[in-house]
Amino acid sequence: MTPLRIVLIGYGTVGARFVEELLPAVEVGSIALTVVAGEDVEAYNRVLVAEYAVGNTELEAMLVGDRAAAEAAGARVLLGVAATSIDRTARLVQLDSGERLEYDRLVLATGSRANVPTLDGVERHRRDLASLQKYPKQLIARDDLLPEGITALRDLTDAERVLSAVQARRRIIVLGAGVLGLELALAAAHAGAQVCVVHHGPHPMPRNLDRGGGQVLRAALRRAGVTVVAHSRAEAVAFRTGDGGARRFDTVITADGKQLRGDLLVLSCGVSPRNELATLAGLRTAVGVVVGAGLASWTDPDVYAIGDCAQVVERTDELAGQRVLPGVPSGLVGPGWRQAEWLAGAFIATTTGDERADAAAPAERDAIVMLKAEHIDVVAVGDVSADAWDDDAVHPRRRVSQWADPEHLRYVKMVTEDGALTGFVSVGMPRTAAELTLLFERRGELPADRSVLLRFDGPDYDPSADADAFAPASTVCWCNGVTVGRIEESAACGATTVEAVGRETRAGTGCGGCRGRIEELLARAAEPDGTPSVTA
């Protein structure tokens, strides 16, 4: 039997999961897998790069790949080698090492790169087809070169620059107030650095939070020692010349005339999918690589995309003729992992002749966004733009409930349609957020008296008295779909730390938002003598 030749370009968090799921078929010889990794290190969780950048975690704890196991099963994993072009007619991938790889199926898991905003003093490159054809060596599999003292935060090299500044207690300016930028700002401030967040929106996390939640979060940031400069669009950067004559970042200049001095500027202005290989190969791209429900390219049924670079759009005759397509890549690890698992299963099914009932990858609901930081808990999902006092004729069944305690940095907003939760914001209310997350995932109805949900974060709340809080079927890790029961089983078998549970179940290895909940379960499962005990 001739094996199905699969080439995977990209070996990040999603690519590593795809490899892991394919290994049984690789081991029996039905699939021949080659992985073009790009970076020269084992696959690691980029979600934790901010933690690594402030010294809160080690590389070993970030690793999600297992190159040794993959190679032992028969896969080729090419670390430090990048793909430079794709010949779809000949089904060949050209590598910068000079090697050419043949494939039957090509999977793009190239991820995303940090956006470089328009700033006088910082060069940024276009990556349209004409530019890629003219400057392939400079643009393909390469990030923009940034001036000394300016960095993004996407890989280990970026993190090392930030770590040096944190350890020296330098002045760090974070440009952008999204989740990753705020997590870095809070962690760096906690580690002793001077941190200023500059953004042009009305409040932090404007894509995820309403005004009330954003204002409470801004107050929490300032109380944590982070300076917040809102309504200020960065326009230019100025440099200083050091003793050796080298030019280095010195000042951010905003459109409203502010001049903010710092030692390191961290760009946290969102990300863009790495589309250049697909664009150069003539594949349909929009925001990301355009794929259908089965994750195959609109242009070529033998090319697939998963993770941050994949834009899933069901093809129709009407959409096929449109220049702008709906949707964007999710940008979150959980959906990427589910795509990787589904696609690996689909490939394995083709080699065994099995018919799959699920002809399309699982559809994703609105992603739950979590801000993970010391003493600041933020969770948001869905459209929360509706105001509690709106008289909305378009949504007559929609209801909005809000509760705010700005002095103690707590805020909750719930949006329902016919009683079912469609979106919420929670700041400083971790237990309430956990309950709302369960209700959102289950499409459950909220109690008629919404105020009863606030009791979860009240001083008299006893989690052990709540049967549902520790029900075996309750989900703890949303990225990997791990339940209370699975974690308790792991604890009973000797996994007494979050890291050990992660190795056994994968819980806590994605966005990290469930690590506190796992710690709570482990504490509850331990008897006074320290022996794990599974609850009934």
Coordinates of C-alpha atoms in Angstrom, one line a residue, residues 64-314:
V64 CA 3.7 21.3 23.2
G65 CA 5.4 19.2 20.5
D66 CA 7.3 15.9 20.8
R67 CA 9.8 15.7 17.9
A68 CA 11.4 12.5 19.3
A69 CA 8.1 10.7 19.4
A70 CA 7.2 11.9 15.9
E71 CA 10.5 10.8 14.4
A72 CA 10.3 7.5 16.3
A73 CA 7.0 6.9 14.6
G74 CA 8.5 7.6 11.2
A75 CA 7.8 11.3 10.6
R76 CA 10.4 13.8 9.3
V77 CA 10.5 17.0 11.4
L78 CA 12.7 19.6 9.8
L79 CA 13.6 22.2 12.4
G80 CA 15.2 25.5 11.3
V81 CA 14.0 24.9 7.7
A82 CA 11.5 27.2 5.9
A83 CA 9.3 26.7 2.9
T84 CA 9.9 29.3 0.2
S85 CA 7.4 28.4 -2.6
I86 CA 4.7 25.9 -3.6
D87 CA 4.4 24.4 -7.0
R88 CA 0.8 23.2 -7.1
T89 CA 1.0 21.7 -10.6
A90 CA 3.9 19.5 -9.7
R91 CA 2.8 19.1 -6.1
L92 CA 6.2 20.2 -4.8
V93 CA 7.3 22.4 -1.8
Q94 CA 10.6 24.2 -2.2
L95 CA 12.7 24.7 1.0
D96 CA 15.4 27.2 1.7
S97 CA 17.7 24.3 2.2
G98 CA 17.4 23.5 -1.5
E99 CA 15.4 20.4 -0.9
R100 CA 12.0 19.9 -2.8
L101 CA 9.3 17.9 -1.1
E102 CA 6.6 16.0 -3.0
Y103 CA 3.1 15.8 -1.5
D104 CA -0.3 14.3 -2.0
R105 CA -1.8 16.6 0.6
L106 CA -0.4 19.9 1.7
V107 CA -1.4 21.4 5.1
L108 CA -0.7 25.1 5.9
A109 CA -0.4 25.8 9.6
T110 CA 1.8 28.9 9.2
G111 CA 0.1 30.9 12.0
S112 CA 0.2 34.7 12.1
R113 CA 2.7 37.5 12.5
A114 CA 2.5 40.7 14.6
N115 CA 1.1 43.7 12.9
V116 CA 3.5 46.6 12.4
P117 CA 1.5 49.8 12.6
T118 CA 2.1 52.8 10.4
L119 CA 4.7 54.8 12.3
D120 CA 7.1 57.4 11.0
G121 CA 10.6 55.9 11.7
V122 CA 9.5 52.2 11.4
E123 CA 9.6 50.5 8.0
R124 CA 6.8 48.1 7.2
H125 CA 6.4 45.9 4.1
R126 CA 3.5 45.1 1.9
R127 CA 3.0 41.4 1.2
D128 CA 0.7 41.6 -1.9
L129 CA 1.4 39.4 -4.9
A130 CA 3.6 42.0 -6.7
S131 CA 5.8 42.6 -3.7
L132 CA 6.2 38.8 -3.0
Q133 CA 7.2 38.2 -6.6
K134 CA 9.7 41.1 -6.5
Y135 CA 11.2 40.5 -3.1
P136 CA 10.6 36.8 -2.2
K137 CA 13.8 36.3 -0.2
Q138 CA 13.0 39.3 2.0
L139 CA 9.3 38.7 2.5
I140 CA 8.6 35.0 2.5
A141 CA 9.1 33.2 5.9
R142 CA 10.6 36.5 7.2
D143 CA 9.2 39.0 9.7
D144 CA 9.8 42.8 9.3
L145 CA 13.1 43.9 10.8
L146 CA 12.4 46.4 13.6
P147 CA 14.8 49.1 14.8
E148 CA 16.8 48.5 18.0
G149 CA 14.6 49.0 21.0
I150 CA 11.4 48.1 19.2
T151 CA 10.0 44.6 19.3
A152 CA 6.8 42.6 18.8
L153 CA 6.0 39.6 21.1
R154 CA 5.4 36.5 18.9
D155 CA 8.4 34.3 19.4
L156 CA 11.2 33.4 21.9
T157 CA 13.6 36.0 20.4
D158 CA 11.1 38.7 21.0
A159 CA 10.6 37.4 24.6
E160 CA 14.3 37.5 25.3
R161 CA 14.4 41.2 24.5
V162 CA 11.5 42.0 26.8
L163 CA 13.0 39.8 29.5
S164 CA 16.2 41.8 29.5
A165 CA 14.2 45.1 29.9
V166 CA 12.1 43.6 32.7
Q167 CA 15.1 42.3 34.6
A168 CA 16.8 45.7 34.3
R169 CA 13.6 47.4 35.4
R170 CA 13.5 49.5 32.3
R171 CA 10.7 51.7 31.0
I172 CA 8.5 49.6 28.7
I173 CA 5.9 51.1 26.5
V174 CA 3.2 48.7 25.2
L175 CA 1.5 50.0 22.0
G176 CA -2.0 48.5 22.0
A177 CA -4.5 47.4 24.6
G178 CA -5.5 43.9 23.5
V179 CA -5.3 40.8 25.6
L180 CA -1.7 39.9 24.9
G181 CA -0.4 43.5 25.4
L182 CA -2.3 43.8 28.7
E183 CA -1.1 40.5 30.0
L184 CA 2.5 41.5 29.2
A185 CA 2.0 44.9 30.8
L186 CA 0.6 43.5 34.0
A187 CA 3.2 40.8 34.3
A188 CA 6.0 43.2 33.6
A189 CA 4.7 45.7 36.2
H190 CA 4.4 42.9 38.7
A191 CA 8.0 42.0 38.0
G192 CA 9.1 45.6 38.8
A193 CA 9.3 47.2 35.4
Q194 CA 7.9 50.7 34.6
V195 CA 5.1 50.1 32.1
C196 CA 2.9 52.4 30.1
V197 CA 0.1 51.2 27.8
V198 CA -0.8 53.5 24.9
H199 CA -3.9 52.9 22.7
H200 CA -6.3 55.0 20.6
G201 CA -9.5 53.4 21.8
P202 CA -11.8 54.7 24.6
H203 CA -10.9 51.8 27.0
P204 CA -8.8 48.7 27.1
M205 CA -9.9 45.6 25.1
P206 CA -12.4 47.6 23.0
R207 CA -13.2 44.6 20.8
N208 CA -14.3 42.5 23.7
L209 CA -15.6 44.8 26.5
D210 CA -18.3 47.4 26.7
R211 CA -17.7 50.8 28.2
G212 CA -18.5 49.7 31.8
G213 CA -16.2 46.7 31.8
G214 CA -13.5 48.6 30.0
Q215 CA -13.5 51.4 32.6
V216 CA -13.3 49.0 35.5
L217 CA -10.4 47.2 33.7
R218 CA -8.6 50.5 33.2
A219 CA -8.9 51.3 36.9
A220 CA -7.6 47.8 37.7
L221 CA -4.6 48.4 35.4
R222 CA -3.7 51.7 37.1
R223 CA -4.1 50.2 40.5
A224 CA -1.6 47.5 39.4
G225 CA 0.9 50.1 38.6
V226 CA 0.4 50.3 34.8
T227 CA 0.1 53.8 33.3
V228 CA -2.7 53.9 30.7
V229 CA -2.8 56.5 27.9
A230 CA -6.1 56.3 26.1
H231 CA -7.5 58.1 23.0
S232 CA -3.9 58.5 21.7
R233 CA -2.9 57.3 18.3
A234 CA 0.8 56.7 18.0
E235 CA 2.1 58.6 14.9
A236 CA 5.9 58.4 15.0
V237 CA 8.9 57.2 17.0
A238 CA 12.1 59.1 17.8
F239 CA 15.5 57.6 18.4
R240 CA 18.6 58.4 20.5
T241 CA 22.2 57.6 19.6
G242 CA 24.2 55.6 22.1
D243 CA 27.9 55.7 23.0
G244 CA 28.8 53.3 20.3
G245 CA 26.9 55.3 17.7
A246 CA 24.0 52.9 17.4
R247 CA 20.5 54.3 17.0
R248 CA 18.0 53.1 19.5
F249 CA 14.3 53.7 20.3
D250 CA 13.7 56.7 22.6
T251 CA 10.2 58.2 22.3
V252 CA 6.7 57.5 21.0
I253 CA 5.0 60.6 19.6
T254 CA 1.2 60.6 19.4
A255 CA -1.2 62.4 17.1
D256 CA -2.4 64.6 20.0
G257 CA 1.1 65.8 20.8
K258 CA 2.2 63.5 23.6
Q259 CA 5.8 62.5 23.8
L260 CA 6.3 59.3 25.8
R261 CA 9.9 58.2 26.5
G262 CA 10.9 54.6 27.1
D263 CA 13.7 52.1 26.8
L264 CA 11.7 49.4 24.9
L265 CA 8.6 49.7 22.7
V266 CA 6.5 46.6 22.4
L267 CA 4.1 46.5 19.5
S268 CA 0.9 44.7 20.4
C269 CA -1.4 45.9 17.6
G270 CA -2.9 42.6 16.6
V271 CA -1.8 39.9 14.2
S272 CA -2.2 39.0 10.5
P273 CA -2.2 35.5 9.1
R274 CA 1.0 34.4 7.3
N275 CA -0.5 34.2 3.8
E276 CA 2.5 34.8 1.7
L277 CA 3.1 31.2 0.5
A278 CA -0.6 30.8 -0.4
T279 CA -0.7 34.2 -2.2
L280 CA 2.4 33.4 -4.2
A281 CA 1.0 29.9 -5.1
G282 CA -2.2 31.5 -6.5
L283 CA -4.5 30.2 -3.7
R284 CA -7.5 32.3 -2.8
T285 CA -6.8 34.5 0.3
A286 CA -8.7 37.2 2.1
V287 CA -7.8 37.9 5.7
G288 CA -6.5 34.4 5.8
V289 CA -6.1 31.4 3.5
V290 CA -9.7 30.8 2.3
V291 CA -10.9 27.2 3.0
G292 CA -14.3 25.5 3.0
A293 CA -16.0 23.6 5.8
G294 CA -13.7 20.7 5.1
L295 CA -10.7 22.9 5.5
A296 CA -9.6 22.5 1.9
S297 CA -8.6 25.5 -0.1
W298 CA -11.2 27.0 -2.4
T299 CA -8.6 27.0 -5.1
D300 CA -6.9 23.6 -4.7
P301 CA -8.6 20.5 -3.1
D302 CA -5.2 19.1 -2.2
V303 CA -4.2 22.1 -0.1
Y304 CA -5.6 22.6 3.4
A305 CA -5.2 25.3 6.1
I306 CA -5.7 25.1 9.9
G307 CA -5.2 27.5 12.8
D308 CA -4.4 31.2 12.7
C309 CA -3.9 31.2 8.9
A310 CA -7.3 29.5 8.0
Q311 CA -10.3 31.6 7.2
V312 CA -13.3 29.2 7.0
V313 CA -15.9 30.3 4.5
E314 CA -18.5 28.0 3.0

